[in-house]
CSV table of C-alpha atoms in Angstrom, one decimal:
chain,number,residue,atom,x,y,z
A,1229,MET,CA,-98.6,94.4,-96.9
A,1230,ILE,CA,-94.6,95.1,-95.9
A,1231,PRO,CA,-95.0,94.5,-92.2
A,1232,PHE,CA,-96.8,91.7,-93.2
A,1233,LEU,CA,-94.1,90.0,-95.1
A,1234,GLN,CA,-91.5,91.2,-92.7
A,1235,THR,CA,-93.6,89.1,-89.8
A,1236,ALA,CA,-93.6,86.0,-92.3
A,1237,LEU,CA,-90.1,86.5,-93.0
A,1238,LEU,CA,-88.9,86.8,-89.5
A,1239,TYR,CA,-91.5,84.6,-87.7
A,1240,VAL,CA,-93.7,82.4,-89.5
A,1241,ILE,CA,-91.3,81.3,-92.4
A,1242,PRO,CA,-88.5,80.4,-89.8
A,1243,PHE,CA,-91.1,78.8,-87.7
A,1244,LEU,CA,-92.4,76.5,-90.1
A,1245,LEU,CA,-88.7,75.7,-91.2
A,1246,VAL,CA,-87.4,74.4,-88.0
A,1247,LEU,CA,-90.7,72.7,-87.1
A,1248,GLY,CA,-90.6,71.0,-90.2
A,1249,VAL,CA,-87.1,69.6,-90.4
A,1250,VAL,CA,-87.6,68.2,-86.5
A,1251,VAL,CA,-91.0,66.3,-87.4
A,1252,THR,CA,-90.0,65.1,-90.7
A,1253,VAL,CA,-86.7,63.1,-89.3
A,1254,HIS,CA,-88.5,62.4,-85.9
A,1255,GLU,CA,-90.9,60.6,-89.0
A,1256,LEU,CA,-88.0,59.4,-91.0
A,1257,GLY,CA,-86.7,57.7,-87.9
A,1258,HIS,CA,-90.2,55.7,-87.8
A,1259,PHE,CA,-90.2,55.2,-91.6
A,1260,LEU,CA,-86.4,54.4,-91.7
A,1261,ALA,CA,-86.5,51.3,-89.3
A,1262,ALA,CA,-90.0,49.9,-90.2
A,1263,LYS,CA,-87.7,50.2,-94.1
A,1264,ALA,CA,-85.2,47.9,-92.3
A,1265,LEU,CA,-87.7,45.6,-90.5
A,1266,GLY,CA,-89.5,44.8,-93.7
A,1267,THR,CA,-92.6,46.5,-92.6
A,1268,LYS,CA,-95.4,47.5,-95.6
A,1269,ILE,CA,-95.8,50.8,-95.0
A,1270,ASP,CA,-98.5,52.9,-96.8
A,1271,ARG,CA,-97.5,56.4,-96.4
A,1272,PHE,CA,-95.2,58.8,-95.6
A,1273,SER,CA,-96.6,62.5,-94.7
A,1274,ILE,CA,-94.8,65.7,-94.4
A,1275,GLY,CA,-97.9,68.2,-93.5
A,1276,PHE,CA,-102.0,67.5,-92.4
A,1277,GLY,CA,-104.7,68.0,-94.5
A,1278,ARG,CA,-105.1,67.6,-98.2
A,1279,ALA,CA,-102.5,66.8,-100.2
A,1280,ILE,CA,-100.9,69.6,-102.4
A,1281,ALA,CA,-98.7,67.3,-104.1
A,1282,SER,CA,-97.9,63.0,-103.8
A,1283,TRP,CA,-96.3,60.4,-105.6
A,1284,LYS,CA,-95.6,57.0,-104.7
A,1285,ASP,CA,-92.1,55.0,-105.2
A,1286,LYS,CA,-91.2,51.6,-106.5
A,1287,GLY,CA,-92.4,50.1,-102.7
A,1288,GLY,CA,-95.7,51.3,-103.0
A,1289,VAL,CA,-95.4,53.8,-100.8
A,1290,GLU,CA,-97.4,57.1,-100.9
A,1291,TRP,CA,-95.2,60.2,-100.5
A,1292,ARG,CA,-97.5,63.0,-100.0
A,1293,LEU,CA,-96.9,66.9,-99.0
A,1294,GLY,CA,-100.2,67.9,-96.6
A,1295,TRP,CA,-101.4,71.5,-96.9
A,1296,LEU,CA,-101.1,72.3,-93.2
A,1297,PRO,CA,-97.1,72.2,-92.6
A,1298,ILE,CA,-96.9,71.6,-88.7
A,1299,GLY,CA,-96.0,68.1,-88.3
A,1300,GLY,CA,-96.4,64.8,-90.4
A,1301,TYR,CA,-97.1,61.1,-90.2
A,1302,VAL,CA,-96.3,57.8,-91.2
A,1303,ARG,CA,-99.0,55.3,-91.9
A,1304,PHE,CA,-98.1,51.4,-92.2
A,1305,ALA,CA,-100.7,49.0,-93.7
A,1306,GLY,CA,-103.4,48.3,-91.8
A,1307,ASP,CA,-103.3,51.5,-89.5
A,1308,GLU,CA,-106.5,52.9,-91.2
A,1309,ASN,CA,-108.9,50.4,-89.5
A,1310,ALA,CA,-109.8,49.9,-85.9
A,1311,ALA,CA,-106.7,47.2,-85.9
A,1312,SER,CA,-105.1,50.6,-85.2
A,1313,ILE,CA,-104.9,49.8,-81.9
A,1314,PRO,CA,-105.4,45.9,-82.0
A,1315,ASP,CA,-106.1,43.5,-79.2
A,1316,ALA,CA,-106.1,39.6,-80.1
A,1317,GLU,CA,-109.6,39.7,-81.3
A,1318,ASP,CA,-108.6,42.4,-84.0
A,1319,LEU,CA,-105.4,40.9,-85.1
A,1320,ALA,CA,-107.4,37.3,-85.9
A,1321,ASP,CA,-110.2,39.2,-88.0
A,1322,MET,CA,-107.3,41.2,-89.8
A,1323,ARG,CA,-105.2,37.8,-90.2
A,1324,ARG,CA,-108.4,36.3,-91.7
A,1325,GLU,CA,-109.3,39.0,-94.1
A,1326,LEU,CA,-106.0,39.0,-95.5
A,1327,VAL,CA,-106.1,35.2,-96.0
A,1328,ALA,CA,-109.3,35.5,-97.7
A,1329,GLN,CA,-108.2,38.6,-100.0
A,1330,GLY,CA,-105.4,36.2,-100.7
A,1331,ARG,CA,-102.6,38.0,-99.3
A,1332,GLY,CA,-101.6,36.0,-96.4
A,1333,PRO,CA,-98.2,35.8,-97.5
A,1334,GLU,CA,-98.1,40.1,-96.7
A,1335,ILE,CA,-99.0,39.0,-93.3
A,1336,ALA,CA,-95.6,39.0,-91.8
A,1337,ARG,CA,-95.0,42.9,-92.8
A,1338,TYR,CA,-98.1,44.1,-91.7
A,1339,PHE,CA,-96.5,45.9,-88.2
A,1340,HIS,CA,-99.3,44.8,-86.2
A,1341,PHE,CA,-98.2,41.2,-86.9
A,1342,LYS,CA,-94.2,42.1,-86.3
A,1343,PRO,CA,-92.3,40.8,-83.0
A,1344,ILE,CA,-92.7,43.2,-80.3
A,1345,TRP,CA,-88.8,43.7,-80.0
A,1346,GLN,CA,-89.4,45.3,-83.7
A,1347,ARG,CA,-92.4,47.1,-83.3
A,1348,ALA,CA,-90.8,48.6,-80.0
A,1349,THR,CA,-87.6,49.4,-82.4
A,1350,ILE,CA,-89.8,51.0,-84.9
A,1351,VAL,CA,-91.5,53.5,-82.1
A,1352,ALA,CA,-88.4,54.1,-80.4
A,1353,ALA,CA,-86.7,54.8,-83.7
A,1354,GLY,CA,-88.3,58.3,-83.7
A,1355,PRO,CA,-87.2,59.6,-80.9
A,1356,ILE,CA,-83.9,58.1,-81.0
A,1357,ALA,CA,-83.6,60.0,-84.8
A,1358,ASN,CA,-84.2,63.7,-82.7
A,1359,PHE,CA,-81.5,62.5,-80.7
A,1360,LEU,CA,-79.3,61.9,-83.3
A,1361,LEU,CA,-80.6,65.3,-85.4
A,1362,ALA,CA,-79.3,67.2,-82.5
A,1363,ILE,CA,-76.3,65.3,-82.4
A,1364,ALA,CA,-75.2,65.8,-86.0
A,1365,ILE,CA,-76.3,69.6,-86.0
A,1366,PHE,CA,-74.2,70.4,-83.2
A,1367,ALA,CA,-71.1,68.6,-84.6
A,1368,ALA,CA,-71.6,70.2,-88.0
A,1369,LEU,CA,-71.7,73.2,-86.7
A,1370,LEU,CA,-68.8,73.1,-84.3
A,1371,MET,CA,-66.6,71.4,-86.8
A,1372,SER,CA,-67.6,74.0,-89.5
A,1373,PHE,CA,-67.3,77.1,-87.4
A,1374,GLY,CA,-65.4,76.2,-83.8
A,1375,GLU,CA,-66.7,77.9,-81.1
A,1376,TRP,CA,-65.1,80.8,-79.0
A,1377,VAL,CA,-64.9,79.2,-75.5
A,1378,LEU,CA,-65.1,81.8,-72.3
A,1379,PRO,CA,-63.6,80.1,-69.5
A,1380,ALA,CA,-65.2,79.6,-66.1
A,1381,ARG,CA,-63.3,82.3,-64.2
A,1382,ILE,CA,-65.1,84.7,-62.0
A,1383,ALA,CA,-64.3,88.7,-62.4
A,1384,VAL,CA,-66.6,90.1,-60.6
A,1385,VAL,CA,-68.9,88.4,-57.7
A,1386,GLU,CA,-71.8,90.7,-56.8
A,1387,PRO,CA,-72.6,91.6,-53.2
A,1388,ASP,CA,-75.4,90.4,-51.8
A,1389,THR,CA,-75.5,87.3,-53.8
A,1390,PRO,CA,-76.0,83.6,-53.1
A,1391,ALA,CA,-72.1,84.0,-54.7
A,1392,ALA,CA,-70.7,86.6,-52.1
A,1393,ALA,CA,-72.5,84.7,-49.1
A,1394,ALA,CA,-70.7,81.0,-50.2
A,1395,GLY,CA,-67.6,82.5,-50.4
A,1396,PHE,CA,-66.6,82.9,-54.5
A,1397,ARG,CA,-64.2,85.4,-54.8
A,1398,PRO,CA,-62.5,87.0,-57.9
A,1399,GLY,CA,-60.0,84.9,-60.0
A,1400,ASP,CA,-61.6,81.6,-58.6
A,1401,LEU,CA,-61.9,79.2,-61.6
A,1402,ILE,CA,-64.9,77.1,-61.5
A,1403,VAL,CA,-64.1,73.6,-62.3
A,1404,GLN,CA,-67.4,71.4,-61.3
A,1405,ALA,CA,-71.1,72.5,-60.6
A,1406,ALA,CA,-73.7,70.2,-59.6
A,1407,GLY,CA,-71.5,67.0,-60.1
A,1408,ARG,CA,-71.0,68.2,-63.8
A,1409,PRO,CA,-67.4,68.8,-64.8
A,1410,VAL,CA,-67.2,72.9,-66.5
A,1411,THR,CA,-65.0,73.6,-68.7
A,1412,ARG,CA,-66.6,77.2,-70.1
A,1413,PHE,CA,-68.6,79.7,-68.4
A,1414,ASP,CA,-71.8,79.1,-70.3
A,1415,ASP,CA,-71.5,75.4,-68.1
A,1416,ILE,CA,-72.3,77.8,-64.9
A,1417,ARG,CA,-74.9,79.1,-67.0
A,1418,GLU,CA,-77.0,75.7,-67.5
A,1419,VAL,CA,-76.2,74.3,-63.8
A,1420,VAL,CA,-77.7,77.4,-62.5
A,1421,THR,CA,-80.4,78.8,-64.5
A,1422,VAL,CA,-82.6,75.9,-63.5
A,1423,ARG,CA,-81.7,75.6,-60.0
A,1424,ALA,CA,-82.8,78.4,-58.2
A,1425,ASN,CA,-83.6,77.5,-54.6
A,1426,VAL,CA,-81.6,74.5,-55.0
A,1427,PRO,CA,-78.2,73.8,-52.8
A,1428,THR,CA,-75.7,73.1,-55.1
A,1429,GLU,CA,-72.0,72.0,-54.6
A,1430,PHE,CA,-69.3,73.9,-56.3
A,1431,VAL,CA,-65.9,73.1,-56.9
A,1432,VAL,CA,-63.2,76.0,-57.7
A,1433,ASP,CA,-59.6,76.4,-58.3
A,1434,ARG,CA,-58.4,79.0,-56.1
A,1435,GLY,CA,-54.5,79.4,-57.0
A,1436,GLY,CA,-53.9,75.9,-57.7
A,1437,GLN,CA,-55.9,74.5,-54.7
A,1438,ARG,CA,-59.4,72.7,-55.0
A,1439,VAL,CA,-62.3,74.7,-52.7
A,1440,THR,CA,-65.3,73.1,-52.5
A,1441,LEU,CA,-68.0,75.8,-51.9
A,1442,ASN,CA,-72.1,75.6,-51.8
A,1443,ALA,CA,-74.2,77.9,-53.0
A,1444,THR,CA,-77.9,78.2,-53.4
A,1445,PRO,CA,-78.9,80.1,-56.9
A,1446,ALA,CA,-81.5,82.6,-56.3
A,1447,TRP,CA,-85.1,83.7,-58.6
A,1448,ARG,CA,-84.1,86.5,-60.7
A,1449,THR,CA,-86.7,87.9,-63.6
A,1450,THR,CA,-84.3,88.9,-66.7
A,1451,ASP,CA,-85.2,90.2,-70.3
A,1452,ASP,CA,-83.7,88.0,-72.4
A,1453,PRO,CA,-83.1,89.1,-76.2
A,1454,VAL,CA,-84.6,86.2,-77.6
A,1455,ALA,CA,-86.6,84.0,-74.5
A,1456,GLY,CA,-88.0,87.4,-73.4
A,1457,ARG,CA,-89.1,88.1,-70.0
A,1458,GLN,CA,-88.5,85.0,-67.8
A,1459,ARG,CA,-87.5,84.1,-63.7
A,1460,ILE,CA,-84.1,82.2,-63.8
A,1461,GLY,CA,-81.7,81.2,-61.3
A,1462,THR,CA,-78.6,83.3,-60.7
A,1463,LEU,CA,-75.6,83.6,-58.8
A,1464,GLY,CA,-74.3,86.6,-58.6
A,1465,ILE,CA,-71.2,86.0,-60.7
A,1466,ARG,CA,-69.6,87.6,-63.7
A,1467,PRO,CA,-66.6,86.7,-66.0
A,1468,ALA,CA,-64.1,88.7,-67.4
A,1469,GLN,CA,-65.2,89.4,-71.2
A,1470,GLY,CA,-62.7,91.2,-72.9
A,1471,ARG,CA,-61.7,90.2,-76.1
A,1472,ASP,CA,-58.7,88.3,-74.7
A,1473,ASP,CA,-60.2,86.6,-72.3
A,1474,PHE,CA,-62.3,84.4,-75.2
A,1475,VAL,CA,-60.8,81.2,-76.5
A,1476,GLN,CA,-61.6,80.0,-80.0
A,1477,VAL,CA,-61.4,76.3,-80.2
A,1478,HIS,CA,-61.7,74.5,-83.5
A,1479,TYR,CA,-63.0,70.5,-83.9
A,1480,GLY,CA,-61.7,68.0,-86.3
A,1481,PRO,CA,-64.9,65.4,-87.4
A,1482,ILE,CA,-64.1,63.1,-84.3
A,1483,GLU,CA,-64.3,65.7,-81.4
A,1484,ALA,CA,-67.2,67.7,-83.1
A,1485,VAL,CA,-69.1,64.2,-83.0
A,1486,VAL,CA,-68.2,64.1,-79.1
A,1487,ARG,CA,-68.7,67.1,-78.5
A,1488,GLY,CA,-72.5,67.3,-80.0
A,1489,THR,CA,-73.0,64.4,-78.3
A,1490,ASP,CA,-72.2,66.0,-75.0
A,1491,ARG,CA,-74.0,69.1,-75.8
A,1492,THR,CA,-77.2,66.8,-76.5
A,1493,TRP,CA,-76.7,64.6,-73.5
A,1494,ARG,CA,-76.5,67.9,-70.9
A,1495,THR,CA,-79.5,69.5,-72.8
A,1496,LEU,CA,-81.4,66.2,-72.1
A,1497,GLN,CA,-80.4,66.6,-68.5
A,1498,THR,CA,-81.3,69.6,-68.5
A,1499,THR,CA,-84.8,69.4,-69.9
A,1500,ILE,CA,-85.3,66.3,-67.5
A,1501,TYR,CA,-84.4,68.0,-64.2
A,1502,TYR,CA,-86.3,71.2,-65.0
A,1503,LEU,CA,-89.4,69.6,-66.1
A,1504,GLY,CA,-89.6,67.5,-62.5
A,1505,ARG,CA,-88.9,70.7,-61.0
A,1506,MET,CA,-92.0,72.4,-62.7
A,1507,ILE,CA,-94.3,68.8,-61.7
A,1508,THR,CA,-93.0,69.1,-58.3
A,1509,GLY,CA,-93.8,72.4,-58.3
A,1510,GLN,CA,-90.9,74.0,-57.5
A,1511,VAL,CA,-90.8,75.9,-60.9
A,1512,HIS,CA,-94.1,78.3,-62.0
A,1513,ALA,CA,-95.6,76.1,-64.8
A,1514,ASP,CA,-96.1,79.6,-66.8
A,1515,GLU,CA,-92.4,78.8,-68.2
A,1516,LEU,CA,-94.2,76.4,-70.0
A,1517,ARG,CA,-94.0,77.5,-73.6
A,1518,GLY,CA,-96.4,76.4,-76.6
A,1519,PRO,CA,-96.2,76.9,-80.5
A,1520,LEU,CA,-96.6,80.6,-80.3
A,1521,GLY,CA,-93.8,80.9,-77.7
A,1522,ILE,CA,-91.5,78.8,-80.1
A,1523,ALA,CA,-92.4,80.8,-83.2
A,1524,THR,CA,-91.8,84.0,-81.4
A,1525,VAL,CA,-88.4,82.8,-79.9
A,1526,THR,CA,-87.5,81.0,-83.4
A,1527,GLY,CA,-88.2,84.9,-84.9
A,1528,LYS,CA,-85.9,86.7,-82.3
A,1529,VAL,CA,-83.3,83.8,-83.3
A,1530,ALA,CA,-83.3,84.6,-87.0
A,1531,ALA,CA,-83.7,88.5,-86.3
A,1532,LEU,CA,-80.6,88.2,-83.6
A,1533,GLY,CA,-78.8,86.7,-86.5
A,1534,ALA,CA,-79.7,89.2,-89.1
A,1535,GLU,CA,-78.2,91.9,-86.7
A,1536,GLY,CA,-75.0,93.4,-88.1
A,1537,SER,CA,-74.8,91.3,-90.9
A,1538,ASP,CA,-73.2,92.2,-94.1
A,1539,GLY,CA,-75.3,91.9,-97.1
A,1540,LEU,CA,-78.2,89.4,-97.9
A,1541,GLY,CA,-75.6,86.3,-97.8
A,1542,ASP,CA,-74.1,87.2,-94.6
A,1543,MET,CA,-77.8,87.7,-93.1
A,1544,LEU,CA,-78.9,84.5,-94.3
A,1545,LEU,CA,-76.0,82.5,-92.7
A,1546,ARG,CA,-76.2,84.3,-89.5
A,1547,SER,CA,-79.7,83.5,-89.0
A,1548,GLY,CA,-79.4,80.3,-90.5
A,1549,VAL,CA,-76.6,79.1,-87.9
A,1550,ASN,CA,-78.9,80.2,-85.1
A,1551,LEU,CA,-81.5,78.7,-86.6
A,1552,LEU,CA,-79.9,75.2,-86.7
A,1553,GLN,CA,-79.2,75.4,-82.8
A,1554,LEU,CA,-82.3,75.9,-82.2
A,1555,ALA,CA,-83.7,73.2,-84.0
A,1556,ALA,CA,-81.3,70.9,-82.4
A,1557,LEU,CA,-82.6,72.2,-79.0
A,1558,ILE,CA,-85.9,71.8,-80.0
A,1559,SER,CA,-85.3,68.5,-81.3
A,1560,VAL,CA,-84.0,67.1,-78.3
A,1561,SER,CA,-86.9,68.3,-76.6
A,1562,ILE,CA,-89.2,66.7,-79.1
A,1563,GLY,CA,-87.4,63.4,-78.6
A,1564,PHE,CA,-87.3,63.3,-75.1
A,1565,MET,CA,-91.0,64.3,-74.7
A,1566,ASN,CA,-92.4,61.9,-77.0
A,1567,LEU,CA,-90.5,59.4,-74.4
A,1568,LEU,CA,-92.9,60.1,-71.8
A,1569,PRO,CA,-95.4,57.0,-71.0
A,1570,VAL,CA,-98.6,58.9,-72.2
A,1571,PRO,CA,-100.6,57.4,-74.8
A,1572,VAL,CA,-100.6,58.8,-78.3
A,1573,LEU,CA,-96.9,59.4,-77.9
A,1574,ASP,CA,-94.3,57.0,-78.3
A,1575,GLY,CA,-93.4,56.3,-74.9
A,1576,GLY,CA,-97.2,55.1,-74.4
A,1577,HIS,CA,-96.7,53.1,-77.5
A,1578,LEU,CA,-94.0,51.4,-76.0
A,1579,MET,CA,-95.6,51.2,-72.4
A,1580,PHE,CA,-98.4,48.7,-74.2
A,1581,TYR,CA,-95.8,46.9,-75.5
A,1582,ALA,CA,-94.1,46.4,-72.1
A,1583,TYR,CA,-97.6,44.8,-70.9
A,1584,GLU,CA,-97.8,42.8,-74.2
A,1585,ALA,CA,-94.2,41.3,-73.4
A,1586,VAL,CA,-95.0,40.4,-69.8
A,1587,ALA,CA,-98.9,39.4,-70.6
A,1588,ARG,CA,-98.2,37.3,-73.6
A,1589,ARG,CA,-101.1,39.4,-75.4
A,1590,PRO,CA,-101.8,42.8,-76.5
A,1591,LEU,CA,-104.0,45.0,-73.8
A,1592,ALA,CA,-107.8,45.2,-74.7
A,1593,ALA,CA,-108.5,47.4,-77.3
A,1594,LYS,CA,-111.1,49.2,-75.3
A,1595,VAL,CA,-108.6,49.6,-72.6
A,1596,GLN,CA,-106.1,50.9,-75.3
A,1597,ALA,CA,-108.5,53.0,-77.1
A,1598,ALA,CA,-109.9,54.9,-73.6
A,1599,GLY,CA,-105.8,55.1,-73.1
A,1600,TYR,CA,-105.5,57.0,-75.9
A,1601,ARG,CA,-108.5,59.5,-75.5
A,1602,VAL,CA,-107.3,60.2,-72.0
A,1603,GLY,CA,-103.7,61.0,-73.4
A,1604,LEU,CA,-104.9,63.1,-76.2
A,1605,ALA,CA,-106.8,65.3,-73.2
A,1606,LEU,CA,-103.5,65.6,-71.4
A,1607,VAL,CA,-101.7,66.7,-74.6
A,1608,LEU,CA,-104.3,68.8,-76.1
A,1609,GLY,CA,-104.9,70.5,-72.5
A,1610,LEU,CA,-100.7,71.2,-72.0
A,1611,MET,CA,-100.9,72.4,-75.8
A,1612,LEU,CA,-103.9,74.8,-74.7
A,1613,PHE,CA,-102.1,75.9,-71.2
A,1614,ALA,CA,-98.7,76.6,-73.2
A,1615,THR,CA,-101.0,78.7,-75.9
A,1616,TRP,CA,-102.6,80.4,-72.5
A,1617,ASN,CA,-98.7,81.4,-71.0
A,1618,ASP,CA,-97.6,82.7,-75.1
A,1619,LEU,CA,-100.6,84.8,-74.9
A,1620,GLN,CA,-100.1,85.9,-71.5
A,1621,ARG,CA,-96.5,86.5,-72.1
A,1622,LEU,CA,-97.2,88.4,-75.6
A,1623,ARG,CA,-99.7,90.6,-73.7
A,1624,VAL,CA,-102.3,89.8,-76.2
A,1625,PHE,CA,-105.0,90.4,-73.4
A,1626,ASN,CA,-103.8,93.6,-72.3
A,1627,LEU,CA,-103.8,94.5,-76.3
A,1628,PHE,CA,-107.3,93.5,-76.1
A,1629,GLY,CA,-108.4,95.5,-73.1
A,1630,GLY,CA,-107.1,98.5,-74.4
A,1631,LEU,CA,-109.3,98.2,-77.6
A,1632,PHE,CA,-112.1,98.0,-75.3
A,1633,SER,CA,-111.7,100.0,-72.6
């Protein structure tokens, strides 16, 4: 019983909390944009499946808590029928039905009768909410705690490494990497980790002079305390990491928001770049993580935060801060993934609206339905593949092999 409770506390509960916050904010983005544009909303659900609690507000919106807390959704008026993927004929049928029921004045409030720009705004509001959540989390943490910054000054250049071949020297201060300004050593890791086998330009300050160096990060397999065993790009440099080398930086509200926005943008850039390399086959797809992998990382992040804590309050604070940072990173990823032009995702809806704007009529319902089926198959296939990677990474099949050998 005790091991089960420990697993629940360290893995399941943190995972559900992080995912719940990220998905709820995403759906709130759709909801608030729809409300602001006068759209009729039937339901806002946190979680799927049968409701364990529900109530209606004064506007007639049903708020629901589903028993399966792994997502959520907003249901607009009219979504319960075939008009969820409407063409011109479906819209005409819905209009006639509403008029026949004496509900003609409500037509303008139905999502599918809204102008294209309003529908696109409502759809895009979900991913935008994810990006705003990440900015808010980063800014709040920076404003509350500040951060310890390790300057990007090299202390050690390992022999027979890309850095040594490129001419890096101890004492060099890296000020630019791959065109990005560098202010801390973490900026270097962010660039190098995803650029293995990619020639990359660096600019260093060497004795007051700017020197340009070109290096190609090499693959290295490492055991990260959070991410586990993974292949990443490395240069072969190490910074000075004594207590006096770290600089504590405090931020005011405006500075924290600017820094939070910059961190969110950098995370998005890195995500897009890494995904592009994965699609083109430059990075092994087995690095892709699914729900099990995210749950494992979430548990390790919570456990890492609890290490060295002084009492329950300190443990909850440390773990909470770590989980908030992870939630911000996941929120950026979910916001970006939802903007991909794949039917069933928000980006797929935006793609259909772009067609409608050009053709001046919705895409045929049959074509939309086929697109949604293909999109759903792609998303489910990707999730299954990522879950397979998770099981391989967790060595589940090795365990089964031991049981039956």
